[in-house]
C-alpha cells in the first residue's frame, strides 16, 4: 500500500519538485567588481519592485509618552506617525554621557508577543518577560545603550503594542493574517515594515544626540530579516548585525515551515535566495551571527549562506568588511563581537 505522504498528488511533493526546477535568475554569480555592481543594482531594483509601492510619508508628529532614568541611560517612549492613519511606538535609549553627536543603532525585535520591549530591556518585572530576555540575551538595545550608542527599538506591525499585546486571531499566526490582508489591499507586510523602519531612521535624524553619518542596524531572527532589507535598501545605515537569520529558502521555507507572513517578499525565489539578498549588502560592513545549536535557522543552512556572502564580499573588493561569528549557542544574541564590530565601523 502506498504511503499517502509519498503519493504524487500530495502538494508538498509538488512544491519540493517545483523548488528544484527553479533557478533564481538573479542569483549571485559575479566574477569581478563591475559585474558585482551591476548584479547588485539589478537585484535591489527587483526586490524594491517585489516589496510593492511604499506609501506617502506623513509628518512624524513625535509624541513623548514617558521617560525613565537609569544609572547609564535615559529610556524614552515615543509615538511617531509613519503614514496616514499609521503610528509606530518606540523606545529611544540615550546614554547619559551623550556629549556631542553619538552613533545610533536601530535595534529590531524578532517574532514574539512583546515586540520591542525585551530589546529595550523592558520587562515590568514579569517572570515570563524576564525569562525571554535571559533565554535569547534579547536586550541588545539596552546593552548597546550601556556601551555608549543611542539605540531605538520600534514595534513592527503585527507585534507588541501594535496588536495591543494580544492576538485577535488566537487560532492563527497574526503575521499570516496581516500578510494576506496587506496583499488584498495592494501592499506587502514586509514592505510596510521596512517603510516604518525608514521612518524610524527619519526620527533618529531629528535628534541632536545622533550623528547622521553613523547609523547602524541589528536584529535577531525576524529582526535579522528587517536588518537585512533595511541595510540593503537604506543607504543611511552604515553597518549591520544580522543575528540568527542567515539561511536558505530550501531550509526555512521548503524543507520545514519555519516562516511567517512578516518575513515574506512575494515571488522572491524566482529571482534570488536569502544568501543572495544578504550578499547584496556588500561592501557595507556586516556582522553575521549564527548559533551552532540554533534550532530555528540550523547551522548547516547558515554555513551555506556564509559561503555565498563571503564570495560576494571578496568580489566587491572589501572582504575585511564581513565578520562572521559562529557561536556555541541557540537562537539568540551572542554579543561576543557585536560591540567591537559597531565601535570599529560606527565609532564610540
Short mmCIF file of C-alpha atoms in Angstrom, two decimals:
data_model
loop_
_atom_site.label_atom_id
_atom_site.label_comp_id
_atom_site.label_asym_id
_atom_site.label_seq_id
_atom_site.Cartn_x
_atom_site.Cartn_y
_atom_site.Cartn_z
CA UNK A 1 0.00 0.00 0.00
CA UNK A 2 1.36 3.44 -0.96
CA UNK A 3 2.01 5.85 1.92
CA UNK A 4 -0.13 8.93 1.28
CA UNK A 5 2.79 11.29 2.00
CA UNK A 6 4.67 9.72 -0.93
CA UNK A 7 1.73 9.81 -3.32
CA UNK A 8 2.23 12.02 -6.41
CA UNK A 9 -0.91 14.06 -5.71
CA UNK A 10 0.46 15.42 -2.41
CA UNK A 11 1.06 19.17 -2.66
CA UNK A 12 4.28 19.10 -0.61
CA UNK A 13 5.82 16.77 -3.17
CA UNK A 14 4.88 19.14 -5.97
CA UNK A 15 6.33 22.13 -4.09
CA UNK A 16 9.63 20.36 -3.47
CA UNK A 17 9.94 19.45 -7.13
CA UNK A 18 8.95 22.96 -8.19
CA UNK A 19 11.64 24.38 -5.91
CA UNK A 20 14.18 22.01 -7.51
CA UNK A 21 13.22 23.19 -11.00
CA UNK A 22 13.56 26.91 -10.28
CA UNK A 23 16.91 28.54 -10.95
CA UNK A 24 16.78 32.06 -9.49
CA UNK A 25 17.56 34.46 -12.32
CA UNK A 26 19.46 36.96 -10.15
CA UNK A 27 21.48 34.52 -8.05
CA UNK A 28 24.96 35.79 -7.21
CA UNK A 29 27.44 34.82 -9.94
CA UNK A 30 29.58 37.95 -10.30
CA UNK A 31 33.25 37.36 -11.07
CA UNK A 32 34.62 40.88 -10.64
CA UNK A 33 33.72 44.22 -9.10
CA UNK A 34 31.99 45.59 -12.21
CA UNK A 35 29.80 42.51 -12.53
CA UNK A 36 29.08 42.71 -8.82
CA UNK A 37 27.90 46.32 -9.02
CA UNK A 38 25.62 45.56 -11.97
CA UNK A 39 24.20 42.47 -10.24
CA UNK A 40 23.62 44.41 -7.02
CA UNK A 41 21.77 47.22 -8.83
CA UNK A 42 19.53 44.73 -10.62
CA UNK A 43 18.73 42.70 -7.51
CA UNK A 44 18.00 45.80 -5.39
CA UNK A 45 15.70 47.11 -8.09
CA UNK A 46 13.84 43.80 -8.33
CA UNK A 47 13.44 43.48 -4.55
CA UNK A 48 12.16 47.04 -4.34
CA UNK A 49 9.62 46.15 -7.06
CA UNK A 50 8.53 42.93 -5.30
CA UNK A 51 8.01 44.73 -1.99
CA UNK A 52 5.40 46.92 -3.63
CA UNK A 53 4.88 50.64 -3.66
CA UNK A 54 5.78 52.46 -0.47
CA UNK A 55 3.16 54.85 0.91
CA UNK A 56 3.50 58.62 1.14
CA UNK A 57 5.26 59.56 4.39
CA UNK A 58 3.21 61.52 6.90
CA UNK A 59 4.72 64.19 9.16
CA UNK A 60 6.40 62.36 12.04
CA UNK A 61 4.46 64.29 14.72
CA UNK A 62 6.60 62.74 17.50
CA UNK A 63 4.91 62.49 20.89
CA UNK A 64 6.89 61.79 24.06
CA UNK A 65 4.86 59.36 26.15
CA UNK A 66 7.22 58.67 29.06
CA UNK A 67 10.81 58.95 30.24
CA UNK A 68 12.75 56.82 32.71
CA UNK A 69 16.25 57.48 34.00
CA UNK A 70 18.61 54.61 34.82
CA UNK A 71 22.18 54.76 36.05
CA UNK A 72 23.59 54.52 32.48
CA UNK A 73 20.95 55.85 30.11
CA UNK A 74 17.59 57.55 29.73
CA UNK A 75 14.80 55.41 28.24
CA UNK A 76 12.17 57.49 26.46
CA UNK A 77 8.99 56.14 24.93
CA UNK A 78 7.77 57.88 21.79
CA UNK A 79 4.95 57.57 19.27
CA UNK A 80 5.65 58.69 15.71
CA UNK A 81 3.47 58.73 12.61
CA UNK A 82 4.65 56.66 9.68
CA UNK A 83 1.94 57.13 7.06
CA UNK A 84 -1.67 58.23 7.07
CA UNK A 85 -3.51 56.53 9.96
CA UNK A 86 -0.40 54.55 10.93
CA UNK A 87 1.63 55.05 14.13
CA UNK A 88 4.83 53.44 15.44
CA UNK A 89 5.57 53.19 19.19
CA UNK A 90 9.24 53.01 20.03
CA UNK A 91 11.78 53.23 22.82
CA UNK A 92 14.70 55.62 22.47
CA UNK A 93 17.66 54.91 24.76
CA UNK A 94 20.13 57.77 25.23
CA UNK A 95 23.42 57.23 27.09
CA UNK A 96 23.72 59.68 29.99
CA UNK A 97 27.25 60.61 28.91
CA UNK A 98 26.00 61.63 25.45
CA UNK A 99 28.15 64.69 24.75
CA UNK A 100 28.07 65.79 21.15
CA UNK A 101 26.68 63.56 18.44
CA UNK A 102 26.76 59.80 19.02
CA UNK A 103 26.41 56.78 16.73
CA UNK A 104 22.94 55.23 16.80
CA UNK A 105 21.64 51.72 16.21
CA UNK A 106 18.14 50.67 15.17
CA UNK A 107 17.54 47.50 17.21
CA UNK A 108 14.91 45.35 15.51
CA UNK A 109 12.94 42.84 17.56
CA UNK A 110 12.18 39.29 16.47
CA UNK A 111 8.98 37.28 16.28
CA UNK A 112 7.32 37.28 19.68
CA UNK A 113 4.38 38.72 21.62
CA UNK A 114 6.28 41.50 23.40
CA UNK A 115 7.71 43.26 20.37
CA UNK A 116 10.22 45.99 21.18
CA UNK A 117 10.01 45.66 24.98
CA UNK A 118 12.64 42.97 25.68
CA UNK A 119 15.06 44.52 23.18
CA UNK A 120 14.89 47.78 25.15
CA UNK A 121 15.22 45.92 28.47
CA UNK A 122 11.58 46.48 29.45
CA UNK A 123 10.05 43.57 31.39
CA UNK A 124 7.78 45.13 34.06
CA UNK A 125 9.19 42.53 36.49
CA UNK A 126 7.12 39.90 34.70
CA UNK A 127 8.85 36.49 35.13
CA UNK A 128 7.90 35.37 31.63
CA UNK A 129 9.28 38.53 30.03
CA UNK A 130 12.46 38.33 32.10
CA UNK A 131 12.92 34.69 31.09
CA UNK A 132 12.54 35.63 27.41
CA UNK A 133 15.30 38.20 27.75
CA UNK A 134 17.58 35.75 29.54
CA UNK A 135 16.91 32.91 27.09
CA UNK A 136 17.78 34.95 23.99
CA UNK A 137 20.14 37.54 25.52
CA UNK A 138 17.43 39.64 23.97
CA UNK A 139 18.04 43.10 25.46
CA UNK A 140 20.64 44.13 22.90
CA UNK A 141 19.12 47.62 22.62
CA UNK A 142 19.74 48.11 26.32
CA UNK A 143 23.21 46.57 26.13
CA UNK A 144 24.23 48.79 23.23
CA UNK A 145 22.98 51.90 25.06
CA UNK A 146 25.15 50.93 28.04
CA UNK A 147 28.06 50.64 25.60
CA UNK A 148 27.57 54.25 24.53
CA UNK A 149 25.29 54.03 21.48
CA UNK A 150 21.97 55.79 21.11
CA UNK A 151 19.51 52.98 20.38
CA UNK A 152 15.97 52.87 19.10
CA UNK A 153 13.62 49.88 19.32
CA UNK A 154 10.28 50.13 17.46
CA UNK A 155 7.30 47.80 17.36
CA UNK A 156 6.79 46.32 13.91
CA UNK A 157 3.31 45.75 12.51
CA UNK A 158 1.75 42.56 14.00
CA UNK A 159 3.73 42.80 17.25
CA UNK A 160 3.71 44.35 20.70
CA UNK A 161 1.61 47.46 21.14
CA UNK A 162 0.61 47.39 17.50
CA UNK A 163 -1.65 44.45 18.34
CA UNK A 164 -2.23 45.63 21.95
CA UNK A 165 -0.09 42.67 23.13
CA UNK A 166 -2.77 40.18 22.13
CA UNK A 167 -3.63 38.11 19.09
CA UNK A 168 -7.21 38.75 17.95
CA UNK A 169 -6.96 35.53 15.90
CA UNK A 170 -5.85 33.04 18.58
CA UNK A 171 -6.03 30.02 16.29
CA UNK A 172 -3.77 31.65 13.69
CA UNK A 173 -0.43 33.40 13.42
CA UNK A 174 -1.38 37.06 13.23
CA UNK A 175 1.57 37.71 10.89
CA UNK A 176 -0.04 35.43 8.32
CA UNK A 177 -3.40 37.16 8.69
CA UNK A 178 -1.86 40.61 8.31
CA UNK A 179 0.29 39.42 5.38
CA UNK A 180 -2.81 38.26 3.48
CA UNK A 181 -4.76 41.40 4.39
CA UNK A 182 -1.93 43.63 3.15
CA UNK A 183 -1.81 41.71 -0.14
CA UNK A 184 -5.56 42.03 -0.60
CA UNK A 185 -5.18 45.79 -0.16
CA UNK A 186 -2.27 46.07 -2.59
CA UNK A 187 0.58 46.13 -0.07
CA UNK A 188 3.10 43.73 1.44
CA UNK A 189 3.55 43.37 5.19
CA UNK A 190 7.35 43.25 4.98
CA UNK A 191 7.43 46.25 2.66
CA UNK A 192 5.25 48.20 5.07
CA UNK A 193 7.51 47.30 8.00
CA UNK A 194 10.61 48.29 6.02
CA UNK A 195 8.93 51.62 5.30
CA UNK A 196 8.26 52.02 9.03
CA UNK A 197 11.92 51.25 9.73
CA UNK A 198 12.98 54.00 7.35
CA UNK A 199 10.63 56.39 9.14
CA UNK A 200 12.22 55.40 12.47
CA UNK A 201 15.57 56.42 10.98
CA UNK A 202 13.96 59.70 9.90
CA UNK A 203 13.03 60.19 13.56
CA UNK A 204 16.56 59.35 14.71
CA UNK A 205 17.93 62.04 12.43
CA UNK A 206 15.81 64.68 14.17
CA UNK A 207 17.65 64.03 17.42
CA UNK A 208 20.50 66.33 18.40
CA UNK A 209 22.32 63.38 20.06
CA UNK A 210 22.59 61.38 16.80
CA UNK A 211 25.34 61.59 14.18
CA UNK A 212 23.52 61.07 10.84
CA UNK A 213 26.66 59.55 9.31
CA UNK A 214 26.92 56.81 11.95
CA UNK A 215 23.69 54.83 11.87
CA UNK A 216 23.65 51.05 12.35
CA UNK A 217 21.03 48.31 12.48
CA UNK A 218 20.84 44.96 14.23
CA UNK A 219 18.22 42.32 14.93
CA UNK A 220 17.52 38.73 15.94
CA UNK A 221 15.51 36.29 13.80
CA UNK A 222 12.70 38.32 12.19
CA UNK A 223 14.77 41.25 13.40
CA UNK A 224 17.51 39.79 11.21
CA UNK A 225 15.09 39.84 8.29
CA UNK A 226 14.37 43.50 8.97
CA UNK A 227 18.07 44.26 9.35
CA UNK A 228 18.81 42.54 6.04
CA UNK A 229 16.35 44.55 3.99
CA UNK A 230 16.91 47.86 5.77
CA UNK A 231 20.69 47.55 5.35
CA UNK A 232 20.22 46.69 1.68
CA UNK A 233 17.70 49.41 0.81
CA UNK A 234 18.57 52.35 3.10
CA UNK A 235 21.98 53.88 2.45
CA UNK A 236 21.82 55.81 5.73
CA UNK A 237 22.61 52.55 7.50
CA UNK A 238 26.40 52.23 7.56
CA UNK A 239 26.85 48.90 9.39
CA UNK A 240 24.59 45.96 10.27
CA UNK A 241 24.47 42.89 12.52
CA UNK A 242 22.22 40.07 11.26
CA UNK A 243 21.60 37.69 14.17
CA UNK A 244 20.40 34.12 13.55
CA UNK A 245 18.76 34.72 10.19
CA UNK A 246 21.35 33.68 7.58
CA UNK A 247 19.74 30.64 5.94
CA UNK A 248 18.45 29.27 2.63
CA UNK A 249 14.97 29.17 1.14
CA UNK A 250 15.12 25.39 0.96
CA UNK A 251 15.80 25.11 4.67
CA UNK A 252 13.42 27.67 6.13
CA UNK A 253 10.55 27.51 3.64
CA UNK A 254 10.55 24.21 1.74
CA UNK A 255 12.06 21.51 3.95
CA UNK A 256 10.33 22.86 7.05
CA UNK A 257 7.70 25.58 7.56
CA UNK A 258 9.91 27.90 9.60
CA UNK A 259 8.43 31.19 8.42
CA UNK A 260 5.55 33.59 8.80
CA UNK A 261 3.95 36.29 6.70
CA UNK A 262 6.03 39.05 8.25
CA UNK A 263 9.20 37.75 6.55
CA UNK A 264 7.95 37.19 3.01
CA UNK A 265 8.93 39.01 -0.18
CA UNK A 266 6.40 37.68 -2.73
CA UNK A 267 7.93 35.74 -5.65
CA UNK A 268 11.46 36.24 -4.28
CA UNK A 269 12.83 32.79 -5.13
CA UNK A 270 12.16 33.31 -8.82
CA UNK A 271 15.00 35.81 -8.62
CA UNK A 272 17.14 35.21 -5.53
CA UNK A 273 17.72 33.11 -2.43
CA UNK A 274 18.19 34.58 1.05
CA UNK A 275 22.04 34.41 0.84
CA UNK A 276 21.90 36.43 -2.40
CA UNK A 277 19.88 39.15 -0.69
CA UNK A 278 22.32 39.34 2.21
CA UNK A 279 25.25 39.25 -0.21
CA UNK A 280 23.93 42.36 -1.96
CA UNK A 281 24.59 44.35 1.24
CA UNK A 282 28.31 44.20 0.34
CA UNK A 283 30.57 46.07 0.69
CA UNK A 284 28.76 47.66 3.67
CA UNK A 285 30.25 46.44 6.99
CA UNK A 286 28.27 43.39 8.08
CA UNK A 287 28.40 41.05 11.07
CA UNK A 288 26.56 37.73 10.78
CA UNK A 289 25.91 35.81 13.99
CA UNK A 290 24.90 32.14 13.71
CA UNK A 291 24.29 29.83 16.65
CA UNK A 292 25.82 26.37 16.39
CA UNK A 293 22.82 24.96 18.30
CA UNK A 294 20.15 27.16 16.71
CA UNK A 295 17.06 25.02 16.09
CA UNK A 296 15.29 27.78 14.18
CA UNK A 297 17.84 28.54 11.45
CA UNK A 298 20.08 25.49 11.51
CA UNK A 299 23.82 25.90 11.28
CA UNK A 300 24.24 23.84 8.09
CA UNK A 301 21.99 26.22 6.18
CA UNK A 302 23.70 29.21 7.80
CA UNK A 303 27.12 27.97 6.68
CA UNK A 304 25.85 27.51 3.14
CA UNK A 305 24.64 31.11 3.24
CA UNK A 306 28.01 32.24 4.65
CA UNK A 307 29.76 30.82 1.56
CA UNK A 308 27.74 32.91 -0.88
CA UNK A 309 28.00 36.06 1.24
CA UNK A 310 31.77 35.63 1.68
CA UNK A 311 32.26 35.31 -2.09
CA UNK A 312 30.27 38.50 -2.66
CA UNK A 313 32.34 40.49 -0.18
CA UNK A 314 35.54 39.22 -1.78
CA UNK A 315 34.37 40.16 -5.28
CA UNK A 316 33.16 43.56 -4.04
CA UNK A 317 36.74 44.31 -3.04
CA UNK A 318 36.13 44.53 0.72
CA UNK A 319 36.31 41.08 2.33
CA UNK A 320 37.51 42.76 5.54
CA UNK A 321 34.06 44.33 5.99
CA UNK A 322 32.40 40.94 6.55
CA UNK A 323 32.59 39.47 10.04
CA UNK A 324 31.11 36.01 10.64
CA UNK A 325 30.62 34.61 14.12
CA UNK A 326 29.54 31.01 14.73
CA UNK A 327 28.91 30.95 18.46
CA UNK A 328 28.22 27.95 20.75
CA UNK A 329 24.63 28.83 21.50
CA UNK A 330 20.99 28.69 20.49
CA UNK A 331 18.65 31.16 18.78
CA UNK A 332 19.79 34.38 20.42
CA UNK A 333 22.19 37.31 20.52
CA UNK A 334 25.79 36.25 21.07
CA UNK A 335 27.26 39.64 21.96
CA UNK A 336 30.82 38.38 21.63
CA UNK A 337 31.72 40.51 18.59
CA UNK A 338 28.88 42.99 18.18
CA UNK A 339 30.27 45.71 20.46
CA UNK A 340 33.72 45.54 18.87
CA UNK A 341 32.13 45.49 15.38
CA UNK A 342 29.99 48.60 15.86
CA UNK A 343 32.75 50.51 17.64
CA UNK A 344 35.07 49.81 14.71
CA UNK A 345 32.64 50.78 11.97
CA UNK A 346 30.50 53.43 13.69
CA UNK A 347 32.91 54.72 16.30
CA UNK A 348 32.24 55.02 20.02
#
